[in-house]
Short mmCIF file of N, CA and C in Angstrom, two decimals:
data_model
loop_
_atom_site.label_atom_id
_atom_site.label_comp_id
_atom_site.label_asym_id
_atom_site.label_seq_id
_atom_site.Cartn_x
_atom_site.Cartn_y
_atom_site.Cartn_z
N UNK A 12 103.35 95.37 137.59
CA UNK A 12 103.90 95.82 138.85
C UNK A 12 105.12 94.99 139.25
N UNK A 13 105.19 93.17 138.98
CA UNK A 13 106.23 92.49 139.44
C UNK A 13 107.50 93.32 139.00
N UNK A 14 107.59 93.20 137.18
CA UNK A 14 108.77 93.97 136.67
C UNK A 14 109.38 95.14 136.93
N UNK A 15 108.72 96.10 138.16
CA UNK A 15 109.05 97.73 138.62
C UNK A 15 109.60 96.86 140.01
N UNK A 16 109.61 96.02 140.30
CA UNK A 16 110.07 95.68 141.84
C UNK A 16 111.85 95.03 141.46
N UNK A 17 112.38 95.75 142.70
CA UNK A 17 113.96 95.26 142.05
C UNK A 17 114.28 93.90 142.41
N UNK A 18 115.19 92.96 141.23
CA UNK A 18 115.19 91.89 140.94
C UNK A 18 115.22 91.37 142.36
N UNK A 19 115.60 91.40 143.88
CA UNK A 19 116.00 90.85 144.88
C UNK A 19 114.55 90.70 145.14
N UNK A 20 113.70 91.12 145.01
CA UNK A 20 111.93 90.71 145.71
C UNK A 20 111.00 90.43 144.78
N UNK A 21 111.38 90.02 144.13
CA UNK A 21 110.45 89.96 142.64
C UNK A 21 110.35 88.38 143.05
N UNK A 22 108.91 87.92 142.47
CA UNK A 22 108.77 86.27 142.46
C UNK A 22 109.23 85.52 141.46
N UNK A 23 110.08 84.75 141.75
CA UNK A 23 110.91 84.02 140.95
C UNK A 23 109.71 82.91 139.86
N UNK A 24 110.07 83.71 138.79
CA UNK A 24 109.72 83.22 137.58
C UNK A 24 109.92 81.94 137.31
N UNK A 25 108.89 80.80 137.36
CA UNK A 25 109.29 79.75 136.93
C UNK A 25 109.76 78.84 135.61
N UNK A 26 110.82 78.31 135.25
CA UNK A 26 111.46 78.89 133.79
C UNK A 26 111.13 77.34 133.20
N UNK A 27 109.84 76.37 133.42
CA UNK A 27 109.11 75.80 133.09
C UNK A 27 107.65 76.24 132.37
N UNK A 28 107.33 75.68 131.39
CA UNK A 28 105.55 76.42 131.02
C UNK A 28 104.90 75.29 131.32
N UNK A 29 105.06 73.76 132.05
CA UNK A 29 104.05 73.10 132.71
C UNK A 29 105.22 72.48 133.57
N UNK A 30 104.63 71.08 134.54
CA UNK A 30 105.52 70.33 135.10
C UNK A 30 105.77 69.33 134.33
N UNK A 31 105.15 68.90 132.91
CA UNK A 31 105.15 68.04 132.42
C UNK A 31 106.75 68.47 131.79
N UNK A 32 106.73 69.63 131.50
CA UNK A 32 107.97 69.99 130.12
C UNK A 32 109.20 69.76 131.91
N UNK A 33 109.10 69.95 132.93
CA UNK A 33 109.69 70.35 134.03
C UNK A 33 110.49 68.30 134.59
N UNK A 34 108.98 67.56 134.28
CA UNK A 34 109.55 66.32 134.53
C UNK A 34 110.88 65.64 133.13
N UNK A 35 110.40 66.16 132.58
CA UNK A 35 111.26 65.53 130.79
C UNK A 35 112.19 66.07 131.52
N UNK A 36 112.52 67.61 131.43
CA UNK A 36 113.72 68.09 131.87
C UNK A 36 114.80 66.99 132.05
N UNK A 37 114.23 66.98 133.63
CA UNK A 37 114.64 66.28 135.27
C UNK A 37 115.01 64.96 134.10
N UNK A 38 114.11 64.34 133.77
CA UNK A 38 114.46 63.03 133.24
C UNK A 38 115.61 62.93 132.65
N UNK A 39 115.57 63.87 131.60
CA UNK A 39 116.92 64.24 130.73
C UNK A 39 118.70 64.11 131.93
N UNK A 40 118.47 65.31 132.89
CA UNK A 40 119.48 65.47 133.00
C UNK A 40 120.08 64.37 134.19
N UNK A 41 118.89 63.42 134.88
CA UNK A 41 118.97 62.02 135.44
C UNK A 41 119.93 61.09 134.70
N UNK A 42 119.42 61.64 132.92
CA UNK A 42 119.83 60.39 132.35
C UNK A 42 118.96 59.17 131.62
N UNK A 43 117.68 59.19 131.92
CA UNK A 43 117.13 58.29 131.90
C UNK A 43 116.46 58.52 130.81
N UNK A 44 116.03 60.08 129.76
CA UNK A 44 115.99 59.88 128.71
C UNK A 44 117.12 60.70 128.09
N UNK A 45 117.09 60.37 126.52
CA UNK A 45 117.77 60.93 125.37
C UNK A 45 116.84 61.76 124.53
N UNK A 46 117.09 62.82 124.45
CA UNK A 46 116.82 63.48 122.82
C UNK A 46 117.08 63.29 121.36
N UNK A 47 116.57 62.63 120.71
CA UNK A 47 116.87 63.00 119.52
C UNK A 47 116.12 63.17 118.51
N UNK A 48 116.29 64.28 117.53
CA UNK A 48 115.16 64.81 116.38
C UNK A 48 116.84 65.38 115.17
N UNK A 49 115.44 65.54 114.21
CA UNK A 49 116.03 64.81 113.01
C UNK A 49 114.99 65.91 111.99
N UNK A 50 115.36 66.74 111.18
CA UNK A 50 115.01 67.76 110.10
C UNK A 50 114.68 66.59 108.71
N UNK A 51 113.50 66.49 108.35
CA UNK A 51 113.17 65.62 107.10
C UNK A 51 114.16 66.33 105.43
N UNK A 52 114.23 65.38 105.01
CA UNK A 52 114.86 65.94 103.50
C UNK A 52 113.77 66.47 102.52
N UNK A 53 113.71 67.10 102.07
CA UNK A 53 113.40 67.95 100.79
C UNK A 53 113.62 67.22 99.55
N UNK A 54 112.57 67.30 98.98
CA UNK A 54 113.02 66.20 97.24
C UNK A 54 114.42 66.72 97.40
N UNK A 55 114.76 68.06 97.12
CA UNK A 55 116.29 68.39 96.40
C UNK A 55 116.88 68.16 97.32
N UNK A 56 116.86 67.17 98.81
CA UNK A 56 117.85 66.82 99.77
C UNK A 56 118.05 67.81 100.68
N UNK A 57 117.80 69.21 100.98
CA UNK A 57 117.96 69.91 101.43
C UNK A 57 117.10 69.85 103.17
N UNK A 58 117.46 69.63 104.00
CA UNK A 58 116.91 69.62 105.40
C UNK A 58 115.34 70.35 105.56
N UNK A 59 114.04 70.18 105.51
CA UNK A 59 113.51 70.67 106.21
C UNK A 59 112.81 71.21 107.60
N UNK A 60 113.19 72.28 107.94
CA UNK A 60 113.45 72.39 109.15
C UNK A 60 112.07 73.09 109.77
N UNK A 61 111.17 73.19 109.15
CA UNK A 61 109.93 73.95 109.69
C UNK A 61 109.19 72.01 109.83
N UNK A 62 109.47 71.04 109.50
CA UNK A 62 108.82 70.09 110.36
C UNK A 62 109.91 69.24 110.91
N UNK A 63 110.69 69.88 111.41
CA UNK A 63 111.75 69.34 112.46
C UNK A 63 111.05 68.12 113.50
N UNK A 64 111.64 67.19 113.46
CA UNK A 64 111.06 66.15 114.56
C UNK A 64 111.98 65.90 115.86
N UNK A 65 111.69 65.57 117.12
CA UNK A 65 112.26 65.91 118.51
C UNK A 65 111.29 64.70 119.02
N UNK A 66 112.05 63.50 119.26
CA UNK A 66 111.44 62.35 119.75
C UNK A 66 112.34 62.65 121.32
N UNK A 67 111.68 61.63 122.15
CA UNK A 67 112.73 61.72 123.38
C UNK A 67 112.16 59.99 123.71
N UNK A 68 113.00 59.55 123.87
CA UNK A 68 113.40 58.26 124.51
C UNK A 68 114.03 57.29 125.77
N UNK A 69 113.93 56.36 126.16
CA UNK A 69 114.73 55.76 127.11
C UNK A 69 116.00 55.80 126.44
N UNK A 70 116.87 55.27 127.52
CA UNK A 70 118.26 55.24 127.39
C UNK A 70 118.83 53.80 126.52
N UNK A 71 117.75 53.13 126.80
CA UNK A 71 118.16 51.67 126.56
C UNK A 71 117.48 51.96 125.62
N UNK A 72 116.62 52.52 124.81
CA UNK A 72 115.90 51.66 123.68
C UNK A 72 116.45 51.54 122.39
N UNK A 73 116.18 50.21 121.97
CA UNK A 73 116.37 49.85 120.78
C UNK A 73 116.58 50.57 119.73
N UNK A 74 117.49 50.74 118.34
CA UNK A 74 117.75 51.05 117.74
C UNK A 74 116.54 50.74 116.74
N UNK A 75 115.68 50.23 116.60
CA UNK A 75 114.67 49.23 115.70
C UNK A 75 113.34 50.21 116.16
N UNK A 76 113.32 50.60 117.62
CA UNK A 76 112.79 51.13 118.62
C UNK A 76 112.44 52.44 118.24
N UNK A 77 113.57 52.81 118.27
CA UNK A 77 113.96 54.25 117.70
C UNK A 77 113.36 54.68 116.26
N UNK A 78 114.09 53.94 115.41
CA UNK A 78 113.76 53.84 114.03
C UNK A 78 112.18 53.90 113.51
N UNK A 79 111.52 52.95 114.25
CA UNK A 79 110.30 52.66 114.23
C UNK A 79 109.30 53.79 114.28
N UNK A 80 109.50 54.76 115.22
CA UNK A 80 109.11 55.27 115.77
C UNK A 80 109.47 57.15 114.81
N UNK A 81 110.34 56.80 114.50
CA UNK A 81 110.60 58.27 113.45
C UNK A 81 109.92 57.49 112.10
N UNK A 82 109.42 56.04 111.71
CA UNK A 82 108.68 56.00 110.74
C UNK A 82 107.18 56.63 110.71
N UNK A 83 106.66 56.17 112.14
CA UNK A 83 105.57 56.31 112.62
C UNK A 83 105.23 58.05 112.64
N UNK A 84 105.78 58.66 113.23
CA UNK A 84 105.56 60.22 112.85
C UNK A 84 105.61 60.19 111.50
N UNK A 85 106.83 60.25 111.00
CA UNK A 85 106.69 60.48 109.47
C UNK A 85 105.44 59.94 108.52
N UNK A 86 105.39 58.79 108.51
CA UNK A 86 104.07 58.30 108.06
C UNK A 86 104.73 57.77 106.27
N UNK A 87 106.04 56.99 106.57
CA UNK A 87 106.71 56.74 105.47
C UNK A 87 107.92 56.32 105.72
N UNK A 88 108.19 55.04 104.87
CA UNK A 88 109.79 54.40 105.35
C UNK A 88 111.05 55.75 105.62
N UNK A 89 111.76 55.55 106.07
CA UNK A 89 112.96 56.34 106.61
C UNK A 89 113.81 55.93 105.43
N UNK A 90 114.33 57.19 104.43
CA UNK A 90 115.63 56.51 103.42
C UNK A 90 116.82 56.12 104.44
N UNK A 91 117.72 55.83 103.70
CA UNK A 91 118.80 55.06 104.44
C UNK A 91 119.74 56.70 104.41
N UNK A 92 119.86 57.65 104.31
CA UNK A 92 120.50 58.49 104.82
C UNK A 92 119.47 59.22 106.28
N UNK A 93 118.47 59.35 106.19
CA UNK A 93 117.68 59.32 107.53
C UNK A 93 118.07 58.52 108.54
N UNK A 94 118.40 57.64 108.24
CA UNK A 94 117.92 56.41 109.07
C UNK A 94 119.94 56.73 110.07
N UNK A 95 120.40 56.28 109.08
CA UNK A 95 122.15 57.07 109.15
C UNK A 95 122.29 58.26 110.35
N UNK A 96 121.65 59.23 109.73
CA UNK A 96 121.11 60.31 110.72
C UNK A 96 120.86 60.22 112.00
N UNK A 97 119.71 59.46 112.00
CA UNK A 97 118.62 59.27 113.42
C UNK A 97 120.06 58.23 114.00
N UNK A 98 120.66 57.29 113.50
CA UNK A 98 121.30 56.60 114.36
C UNK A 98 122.81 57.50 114.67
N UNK A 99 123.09 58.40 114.26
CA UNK A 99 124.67 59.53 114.43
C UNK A 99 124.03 60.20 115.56
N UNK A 100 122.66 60.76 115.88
CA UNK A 100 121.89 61.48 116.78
C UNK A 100 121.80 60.58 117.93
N UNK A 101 121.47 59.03 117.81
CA UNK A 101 121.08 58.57 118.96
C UNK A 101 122.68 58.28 120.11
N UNK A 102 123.60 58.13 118.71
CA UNK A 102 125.16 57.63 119.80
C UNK A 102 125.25 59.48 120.27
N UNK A 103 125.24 60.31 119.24
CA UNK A 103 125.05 61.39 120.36
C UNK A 103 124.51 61.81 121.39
N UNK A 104 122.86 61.34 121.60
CA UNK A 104 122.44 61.20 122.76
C UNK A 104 122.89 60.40 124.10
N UNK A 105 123.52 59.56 123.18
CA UNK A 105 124.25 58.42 124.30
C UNK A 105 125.68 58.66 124.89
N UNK A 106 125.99 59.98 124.06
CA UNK A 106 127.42 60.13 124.74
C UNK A 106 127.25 61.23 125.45
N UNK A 107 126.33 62.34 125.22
CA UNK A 107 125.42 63.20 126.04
C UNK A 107 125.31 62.97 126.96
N UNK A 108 124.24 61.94 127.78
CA UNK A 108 123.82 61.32 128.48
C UNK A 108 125.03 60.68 129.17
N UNK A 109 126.47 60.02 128.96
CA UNK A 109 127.45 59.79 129.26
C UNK A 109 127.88 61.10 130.12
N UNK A 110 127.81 62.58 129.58
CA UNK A 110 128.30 63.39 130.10
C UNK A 110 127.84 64.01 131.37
N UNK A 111 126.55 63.81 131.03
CA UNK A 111 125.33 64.28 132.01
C UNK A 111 125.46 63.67 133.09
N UNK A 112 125.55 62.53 133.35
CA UNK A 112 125.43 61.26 134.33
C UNK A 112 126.64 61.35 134.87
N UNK A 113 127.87 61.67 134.20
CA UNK A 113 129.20 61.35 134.99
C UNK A 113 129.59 62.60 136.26
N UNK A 114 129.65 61.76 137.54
CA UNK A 114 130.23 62.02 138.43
C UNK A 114 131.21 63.25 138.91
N UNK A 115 132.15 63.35 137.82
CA UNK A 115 133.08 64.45 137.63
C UNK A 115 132.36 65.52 137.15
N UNK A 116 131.60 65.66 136.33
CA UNK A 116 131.12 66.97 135.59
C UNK A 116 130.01 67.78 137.03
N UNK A 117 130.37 67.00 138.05
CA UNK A 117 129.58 67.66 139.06
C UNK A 117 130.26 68.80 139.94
N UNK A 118 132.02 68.30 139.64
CA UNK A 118 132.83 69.24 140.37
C UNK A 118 133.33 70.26 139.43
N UNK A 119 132.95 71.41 139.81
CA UNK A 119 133.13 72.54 138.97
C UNK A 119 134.56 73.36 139.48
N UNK A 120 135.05 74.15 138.85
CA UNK A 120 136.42 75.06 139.43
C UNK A 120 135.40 75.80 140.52
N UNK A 121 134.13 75.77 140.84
CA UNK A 121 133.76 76.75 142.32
C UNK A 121 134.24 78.03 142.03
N UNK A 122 133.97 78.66 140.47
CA UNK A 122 134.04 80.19 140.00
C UNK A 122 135.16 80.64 139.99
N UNK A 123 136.28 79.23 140.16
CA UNK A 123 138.17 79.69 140.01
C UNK A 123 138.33 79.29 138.82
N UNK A 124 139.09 80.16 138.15
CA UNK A 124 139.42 79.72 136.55
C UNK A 124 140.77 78.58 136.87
N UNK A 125 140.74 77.53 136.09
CA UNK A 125 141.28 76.69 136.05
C UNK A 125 143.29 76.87 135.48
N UNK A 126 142.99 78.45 135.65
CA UNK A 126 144.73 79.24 134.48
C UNK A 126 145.17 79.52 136.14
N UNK A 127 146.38 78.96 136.35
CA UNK A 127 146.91 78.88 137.41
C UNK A 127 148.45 80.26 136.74
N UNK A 128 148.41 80.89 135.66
CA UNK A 128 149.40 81.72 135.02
C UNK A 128 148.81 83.60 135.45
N UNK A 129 149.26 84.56 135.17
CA UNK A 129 149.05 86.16 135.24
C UNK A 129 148.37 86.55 134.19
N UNK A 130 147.52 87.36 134.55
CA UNK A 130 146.84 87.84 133.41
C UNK A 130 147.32 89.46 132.91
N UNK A 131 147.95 89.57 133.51
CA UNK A 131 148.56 90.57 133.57
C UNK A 131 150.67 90.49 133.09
N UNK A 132 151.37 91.01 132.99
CA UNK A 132 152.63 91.36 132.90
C UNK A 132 153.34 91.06 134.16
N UNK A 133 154.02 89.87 134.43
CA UNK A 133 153.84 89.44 135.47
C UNK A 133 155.72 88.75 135.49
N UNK A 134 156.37 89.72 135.24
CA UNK A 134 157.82 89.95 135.11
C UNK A 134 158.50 89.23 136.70
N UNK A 135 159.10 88.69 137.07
CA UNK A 135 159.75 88.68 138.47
C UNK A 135 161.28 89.15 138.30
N UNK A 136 161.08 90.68 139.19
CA UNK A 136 162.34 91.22 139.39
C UNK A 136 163.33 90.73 140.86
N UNK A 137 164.54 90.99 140.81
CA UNK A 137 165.07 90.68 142.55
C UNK A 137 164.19 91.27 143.02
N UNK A 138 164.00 92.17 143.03
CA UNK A 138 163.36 93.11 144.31
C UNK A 138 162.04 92.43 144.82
N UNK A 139 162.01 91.33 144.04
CA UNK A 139 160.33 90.82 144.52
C UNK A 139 161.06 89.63 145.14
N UNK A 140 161.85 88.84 144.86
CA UNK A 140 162.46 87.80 145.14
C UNK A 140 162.77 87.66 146.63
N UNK A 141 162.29 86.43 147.25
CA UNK A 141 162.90 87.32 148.90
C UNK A 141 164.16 86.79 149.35
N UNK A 142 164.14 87.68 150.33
CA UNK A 142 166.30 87.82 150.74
C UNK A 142 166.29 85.87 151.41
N UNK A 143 165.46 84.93 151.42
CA UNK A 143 166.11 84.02 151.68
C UNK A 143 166.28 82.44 150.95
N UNK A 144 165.87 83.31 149.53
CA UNK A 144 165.98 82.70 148.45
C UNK A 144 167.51 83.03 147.66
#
């Protein structure tokens, strides 16, 4: 019955499946954690991606921290191209998190496109020109 009611009275769907996944969120876009996961290699080197790993972390933690901790899931030293990996992911999280947090990315154009030019054919004849120019 909700889905036959038009979108303006319908109960707003909450686009969380607990508060737990709802607090990470929040945490995330605070800043206070990072994401990072990391696809295991395949003997032939090839990424496996059906046991994809997705750790989430403090901001501060240790690189050793980190590391440690993708051994511990795995259940086996990290080769040194893993390890390479997990640490290219974590400065990404950290420059992420740089983006997230900064101040400016809060002021948006307010739904004005930032092209101050015509989108259109936008010729200036005299006749548009005014008489006290």
């Amino acid at each position: 019955k909700e889905a036959l009611k038009p979108p303006a009275e319908r109960e707003p769907a909450d686009r969380f499946p607990n508060e737990q996944a709802k607090q990470r969120y929040e945490a995330r876009e605070r800043g206070d954690l990072i994401e990072i996961g990391i696809a295991p290699k395949n003997a032939d080197g090839t990424a496996d991606y059906r046991n994809y790993i997705s750790l989430e972390f403090s901001y501060d933690a240790a690189e050793s921290e980190i590391l440690l901790a993708f051994e511990s899931k795995l259940n086996r030293k990290l080769t040194d191209d893993e390890a390479k990996e997990i640490n290219e992911r974590r400065q990404g999280g950290l420059k992420s998190r740089e983006w997230v947090t900064s101040p400016n990315r809060k002021w948006d154009n307010g739904g004005v496109s930032p092209y101050e030019g015509c989108y259109y054919n936008c010729d200036l004849t005299f006749d548009l020109v005014p008489d006290y120019l």
